[in-house]
Amino acid sequence: MNFVDLHTHSSASDGTLSPEDLIALAVSKELKAIALTDHDTIGGIPRAKAAAAASGLELIPGMELSCAYQGTEIHILGFFVDETSEILKNGLAGFCKVRNARNQDMLSRFQEDGFHISREDLTRNDPDTVITRAHFARVLTEKGYVSSPAQAFEKYLQYGGRYCTQPKRVTAEQVMELMRACRAWPCLAHPMQYRQGYREIREMALCLKNLGLRGMEVYHSSHHRGQSAKLQIIAKELGLLPSGGSDFHGSNKPDVELGRGRGGLRVSYSLLKDIKEDYYG
């Protein structure tokens, strides 16, 4: 059976592998295809495309956009993006302004309190990297302020705290509007991470479907088998196609393996085949 991973990150956002190294790892894992879905950026896609073409791996160009739904931050994956689209580039530039303002506020608060952290520490001299909380967690760990990224999140990076105030967020409506405009295939990412019951997840997915949602990430590293089974039922009821991926970030999530998640994840190519048929018609 052929397997895929439809949720991965590179160093273009908060993964630790370059797009080329991510492709090489996928080939070594004997995956049939992967989707590169960096946070709020398509910057890694050209390099990943070139590496995939040379290796024979099928690459689904994608992205993962953060937004607000009824006060909760959610993430929506977009597959089959065109990285040359001016509509998409302009839309992402606007979203990144919101993210950059939050990041600068966080950095200023740390610096005011005596933390020796610079923007260069966060970007590792790659100014095009989209900074996320994971970058702050990495630097706090490297500089010895915490013992691990997990401790950094628990101690300093919880939303609403001193260093991570509730950010101004792009809305779900805005993200779905951009998805429609650039002809991406939108999929709700990791529903169980939003700490909602199944009824609330269903209501959210239905609302997003009315805005153009086409899929739901049923299989994910943070979902156990019973949760995936219930999400599969919800997706079927709503006419959404199931997707799945590890949410691989390299050493930023050392317990998440590409293509296998935390050990038990295996996503069949048949899911991607259904998604492609839905997208291309």
CSV table of C-alpha atoms in Angstrom, one decimal:
chain,number,residue,atom,x,y,z
A,1,MET,CA,0.0,0.0,0.0
A,2,ASN,CA,1.2,3.5,-0.8
A,3,PHE,CA,1.2,6.1,2.1
A,4,VAL,CA,1.2,9.9,2.2
A,5,ASP,CA,1.6,12.7,4.7
A,6,LEU,CA,-0.6,15.6,4.0
A,7,HIS,CA,0.6,17.9,6.8
A,8,THR,CA,4.2,18.9,7.1
A,9,HIS,CA,6.4,21.9,7.9
A,10,SER,CA,9.8,23.1,6.7
A,11,SER,CA,12.2,25.8,7.8
A,12,ALA,CA,10.1,28.3,5.8
A,13,SER,CA,7.9,28.5,8.9
A,14,ASP,CA,8.5,26.6,12.1
A,15,GLY,CA,9.9,23.3,10.9
A,16,THR,CA,13.6,22.6,11.3
A,17,LEU,CA,14.3,20.9,8.0
A,18,SER,CA,14.9,22.8,4.8
A,19,PRO,CA,12.3,22.1,2.0
A,20,GLU,CA,15.0,20.0,0.2
A,21,ASP,CA,15.8,17.9,3.3
A,22,LEU,CA,12.1,17.4,4.0
A,23,ILE,CA,11.7,15.9,0.5
A,24,ALA,CA,14.8,13.7,1.0
A,25,LEU,CA,13.4,12.4,4.3
A,26,ALA,CA,10.0,11.7,2.7
A,27,VAL,CA,11.8,9.7,-0.1
A,28,SER,CA,13.8,7.8,2.5
A,29,LYS,CA,10.5,6.9,4.3
A,30,GLU,CA,9.2,5.6,1.0
A,31,LEU,CA,6.2,7.9,1.0
A,32,LYS,CA,4.3,8.3,-2.2
A,33,ALA,CA,3.4,12.0,-1.6
A,34,ILE,CA,3.5,14.7,0.9
A,35,ALA,CA,1.9,18.1,1.3
A,36,LEU,CA,4.1,21.0,2.4
A,37,THR,CA,1.8,23.2,4.5
A,38,ASP,CA,3.9,25.8,6.2
A,39,HIS,CA,2.3,28.4,8.5
A,40,ASP,CA,1.0,31.5,6.6
A,41,THR,CA,3.7,31.2,3.9
A,42,ILE,CA,4.2,29.5,0.5
A,43,GLY,CA,7.9,30.5,0.5
A,44,GLY,CA,9.2,26.9,0.7
A,45,ILE,CA,7.2,25.6,-2.2
A,46,PRO,CA,9.5,26.4,-5.1
A,47,ARG,CA,12.4,24.7,-3.5
A,48,ALA,CA,10.3,21.7,-2.5
A,49,LYS,CA,8.9,21.4,-6.0
A,50,ALA,CA,12.3,21.3,-7.5
A,51,ALA,CA,13.6,18.7,-5.1
A,52,ALA,CA,10.4,16.6,-5.5
A,53,ALA,CA,10.6,16.7,-9.3
A,54,ALA,CA,14.2,15.4,-9.1
A,55,SER,CA,13.3,12.6,-6.7
A,56,GLY,CA,10.0,11.5,-8.2
A,57,LEU,CA,8.1,12.2,-5.0
A,58,GLU,CA,4.6,13.7,-5.5
A,59,LEU,CA,4.4,17.1,-3.8
A,60,ILE,CA,1.1,18.8,-3.0
A,61,PRO,CA,1.8,22.5,-2.6
A,62,GLY,CA,-0.1,23.8,0.4
A,63,MET,CA,-0.2,26.1,3.4
A,64,GLU,CA,-1.7,26.3,6.9
A,65,LEU,CA,-3.5,29.5,7.8
A,66,SER,CA,-4.3,30.6,11.3
A,67,CYS,CA,-7.6,32.3,12.0
A,68,ALA,CA,-10.3,33.0,14.6
A,69,TYR,CA,-13.6,31.2,14.8
A,70,GLN,CA,-15.9,32.4,17.5
A,71,GLY,CA,-13.0,33.5,19.7
A,72,THR,CA,-11.0,30.3,19.2
A,73,GLU,CA,-7.8,30.1,17.1
A,74,ILE,CA,-8.2,27.4,14.4
A,75,HIS,CA,-6.1,26.3,11.5
A,76,ILE,CA,-7.2,25.7,7.9
A,77,LEU,CA,-5.0,23.8,5.4
A,78,GLY,CA,-5.1,24.7,1.8
A,79,PHE,CA,-4.0,22.2,-0.8
A,80,PHE,CA,-3.0,22.7,-4.5
A,81,VAL,CA,-1.9,26.3,-4.1
A,82,ASP,CA,-0.4,28.3,-6.9
A,83,GLU,CA,2.7,30.0,-5.4
A,84,THR,CA,2.8,32.4,-8.4
A,85,SER,CA,-0.8,33.7,-7.7
A,86,GLU,CA,-0.7,37.5,-7.0
A,87,ILE,CA,-4.0,37.1,-5.2
A,88,LEU,CA,-2.5,34.6,-2.8
A,89,LYS,CA,0.7,36.6,-2.3
A,90,ASN,CA,-1.1,39.7,-1.5
A,91,GLY,CA,-3.5,37.9,0.8
A,92,LEU,CA,-0.7,36.2,2.7
A,93,ALA,CA,1.2,39.5,3.0
A,94,GLY,CA,-1.8,41.1,4.7
A,95,PHE,CA,-2.1,38.1,7.1
A,96,CYS,CA,1.6,38.2,7.9
A,97,LYS,CA,1.3,41.9,8.9
A,98,VAL,CA,-1.0,40.8,11.7
A,99,ARG,CA,1.4,37.9,12.7
A,100,ASN,CA,4.5,40.2,12.6
A,101,ALA,CA,2.8,42.8,14.8
A,102,ARG,CA,2.1,40.1,17.4
A,103,ASN,CA,5.7,38.8,17.1
A,104,GLN,CA,7.2,42.2,17.6
A,105,ASP,CA,5.1,42.8,20.7
A,106,MET,CA,6.2,39.4,22.1
A,107,LEU,CA,9.9,40.2,21.4
A,108,SER,CA,9.6,43.6,23.0
A,109,ARG,CA,8.1,42.2,26.2
A,110,PHE,CA,10.8,39.6,26.5
A,111,GLN,CA,13.5,42.2,26.0
A,112,GLU,CA,12.0,44.6,28.5
A,113,ASP,CA,12.2,41.9,31.1
A,114,GLY,CA,15.8,41.1,30.5
A,115,PHE,CA,15.7,38.2,28.1
A,116,HIS,CA,18.6,38.3,25.7
A,117,ILE,CA,16.6,37.5,22.6
A,118,SER,CA,16.9,39.1,19.2
A,119,ARG,CA,15.0,38.8,15.9
A,120,GLU,CA,18.1,37.3,14.4
A,121,ASP,CA,17.9,34.5,17.0
A,122,LEU,CA,14.3,33.8,16.0
A,123,THR,CA,14.9,33.8,12.2
A,124,ARG,CA,18.4,32.3,12.3
A,125,ASN,CA,19.4,34.9,9.8
A,126,ASP,CA,16.6,33.9,7.3
A,127,PRO,CA,14.5,37.1,7.2
A,128,ASP,CA,11.8,35.3,5.1
A,129,THR,CA,11.0,32.8,7.8
A,130,VAL,CA,7.5,33.1,9.2
A,131,ILE,CA,8.0,33.4,13.0
A,132,THR,CA,5.7,31.4,15.2
A,133,ARG,CA,5.6,30.7,19.0
A,134,ALA,CA,7.7,27.6,18.2
A,135,HIS,CA,10.6,29.9,17.3
A,136,PHE,CA,10.4,31.6,20.6
A,137,ALA,CA,10.2,28.2,22.4
A,138,ARG,CA,13.4,27.1,20.5
A,139,VAL,CA,15.3,30.2,21.4
A,140,LEU,CA,14.2,30.2,25.1
A,141,THR,CA,15.5,26.6,25.2
A,142,GLU,CA,18.7,27.2,23.4
A,143,LYS,CA,19.6,30.2,25.7
A,144,GLY,CA,18.8,28.2,28.9
A,145,TYR,CA,15.8,30.1,30.1
A,146,VAL,CA,13.8,26.8,30.0
A,147,SER,CA,14.8,23.2,29.8
A,148,SER,CA,12.6,22.3,26.9
A,149,PRO,CA,10.2,23.8,24.3
A,150,ALA,CA,7.3,22.3,26.2
A,151,GLN,CA,8.3,24.2,29.3
A,152,ALA,CA,8.6,27.4,27.2
A,153,PHE,CA,5.1,27.0,26.1
A,154,GLU,CA,3.8,26.2,29.6
A,155,LYS,CA,5.7,29.0,31.3
A,156,TYR,CA,5.9,31.8,28.8
A,157,LEU,CA,3.9,31.2,25.6
A,158,GLN,CA,0.3,30.6,26.7
A,159,TYR,CA,-2.2,32.9,25.1
A,160,GLY,CA,-3.3,35.6,27.4
A,161,GLY,CA,-0.1,35.7,29.4
A,162,ARG,CA,2.5,38.5,29.9
A,163,TYR,CA,4.5,37.5,26.8
A,164,CYS,CA,1.8,36.2,24.6
A,165,THR,CA,-1.2,38.5,24.8
A,166,GLN,CA,-4.3,37.5,22.8
A,167,PRO,CA,-3.4,38.5,19.3
A,168,LYS,CA,-5.5,40.3,16.8
A,169,ARG,CA,-6.5,37.4,14.5
A,170,VAL,CA,-7.5,37.0,10.9
A,171,THR,CA,-11.1,35.7,10.8
A,172,ALA,CA,-12.2,32.3,9.4
A,173,GLU,CA,-14.3,34.2,6.9
A,174,GLN,CA,-11.2,36.1,5.6
A,175,VAL,CA,-9.2,32.8,5.3
A,176,MET,CA,-12.0,31.1,3.5
A,177,GLU,CA,-12.4,34.0,1.1
A,178,LEU,CA,-8.7,33.8,0.2
A,179,MET,CA,-9.0,30.1,-0.3
A,180,ARG,CA,-11.8,30.5,-2.7
A,181,ALA,CA,-10.1,33.4,-4.5
A,182,CYS,CA,-6.8,31.5,-5.1
A,183,ARG,CA,-8.6,28.2,-5.8
A,184,ALA,CA,-7.0,26.3,-2.9
A,185,TRP,CA,-8.7,23.1,-1.5
A,186,PRO,CA,-9.5,24.0,2.1
A,187,CYS,CA,-9.4,21.4,4.9
A,188,LEU,CA,-10.0,21.9,8.6
A,189,ALA,CA,-6.8,21.0,10.5
A,190,HIS,CA,-6.6,18.8,13.7
A,191,PRO,CA,-10.1,19.5,15.0
A,192,MET,CA,-9.4,17.8,18.4
A,193,GLN,CA,-6.8,20.4,19.3
A,194,TYR,CA,-9.5,23.1,19.7
A,195,ARG,CA,-10.7,21.5,23.0
A,196,GLN,CA,-14.3,21.3,21.7
A,197,GLY,CA,-16.9,18.6,22.0
A,198,TYR,CA,-18.0,16.6,18.9
A,199,ARG,CA,-21.2,18.7,18.6
A,200,GLU,CA,-19.2,21.9,18.6
A,201,ILE,CA,-16.7,20.5,16.1
A,202,ARG,CA,-19.7,19.5,13.8
A,203,GLU,CA,-21.2,23.0,14.1
A,204,MET,CA,-17.9,24.6,13.3
A,205,ALA,CA,-17.2,22.3,10.3
A,206,LEU,CA,-20.8,23.0,9.0
A,207,CYS,CA,-20.3,26.7,9.3
A,208,LEU,CA,-17.0,26.5,7.4
A,209,LYS,CA,-18.5,24.2,4.8
A,210,ASN,CA,-21.0,26.9,4.1
A,211,LEU,CA,-17.9,29.1,3.4
A,212,GLY,CA,-16.4,26.6,1.1
A,213,LEU,CA,-14.6,24.0,3.3
A,214,ARG,CA,-14.0,20.7,1.4
A,215,GLY,CA,-12.2,18.5,3.9
A,216,MET,CA,-11.4,17.6,7.5
A,217,GLU,CA,-8.2,16.3,9.0
A,218,VAL,CA,-9.5,13.1,10.5
A,219,TYR,CA,-6.1,11.5,11.0
A,220,HIS,CA,-3.5,13.4,12.9
A,221,SER,CA,-0.7,12.9,15.4
A,222,SER,CA,-2.9,14.3,18.2
A,223,HIS,CA,-5.9,12.1,17.4
A,224,HIS,CA,-6.3,8.7,18.9
A,225,ARG,CA,-8.1,6.0,17.0
A,226,GLY,CA,-11.5,6.6,18.7
A,227,GLN,CA,-11.4,10.3,18.0
A,228,SER,CA,-10.5,9.7,14.3
A,229,ALA,CA,-13.5,7.3,14.0
A,230,LYS,CA,-15.9,9.9,15.4
A,231,LEU,CA,-14.4,12.6,13.1
A,232,GLN,CA,-14.8,10.3,10.2
A,233,ILE,CA,-18.5,10.0,10.9
A,234,ILE,CA,-18.9,13.8,11.2
A,235,ALA,CA,-17.0,14.3,7.9
A,236,LYS,CA,-19.2,11.8,6.1
A,237,GLU,CA,-22.4,13.4,7.5
A,238,LEU,CA,-21.3,16.8,6.3
A,239,GLY,CA,-20.0,15.6,2.9
A,240,LEU,CA,-16.4,16.5,3.8
A,241,LEU,CA,-13.5,14.4,2.6
A,242,PRO,CA,-11.1,13.0,5.2
A,243,SER,CA,-7.5,14.0,5.2
A,244,GLY,CA,-4.5,13.1,7.4
A,245,GLY,CA,-1.0,14.0,8.2
A,246,SER,CA,1.6,13.9,10.9
A,247,ASP,CA,2.1,17.7,11.4
A,248,PHE,CA,5.8,17.1,11.2
A,249,HIS,CA,8.1,19.9,12.4
A,250,GLY,CA,11.4,18.1,12.6
A,251,SER,CA,13.2,18.6,15.9
A,252,ASN,CA,10.7,21.2,17.0
A,253,LYS,CA,8.4,18.3,17.6
A,254,PRO,CA,10.8,15.4,18.2
A,255,ASP,CA,8.1,12.9,19.0
A,256,VAL,CA,6.4,13.3,15.6
A,257,GLU,CA,7.8,11.2,12.8
A,258,LEU,CA,7.2,12.1,9.2
A,259,GLY,CA,4.6,9.8,7.8
A,260,ARG,CA,4.0,8.0,11.1
A,261,GLY,CA,3.2,10.7,13.6
A,262,ARG,CA,3.7,9.4,17.1
A,263,GLY,CA,4.0,5.9,15.8
A,264,GLY,CA,0.6,4.7,14.8
A,265,LEU,CA,-0.3,7.1,11.9
A,266,ARG,CA,-0.5,5.7,8.4
A,267,VAL,CA,-2.4,7.7,5.8
A,268,SER,CA,-3.4,5.9,2.6
A,269,TYR,CA,-2.8,7.4,-0.8
A,270,SER,CA,-6.5,6.6,-1.5
A,271,LEU,CA,-7.4,9.7,0.6
A,272,LEU,CA,-5.3,11.9,-1.6
A,273,LYS,CA,-6.8,10.3,-4.7
A,274,ASP,CA,-10.3,11.2,-3.5
A,275,ILE,CA,-9.1,14.8,-2.7
A,276,LYS,CA,-7.6,15.1,-6.1
A,277,GLU,CA,-10.7,13.9,-7.8
A,278,ASP,CA,-12.8,16.3,-5.9
A,279,TYR,CA,-10.4,19.2,-6.7
A,280,TYR,CA,-9.8,18.5,-10.4
A,281,GLY,CA,-13.3,17.1,-11.1
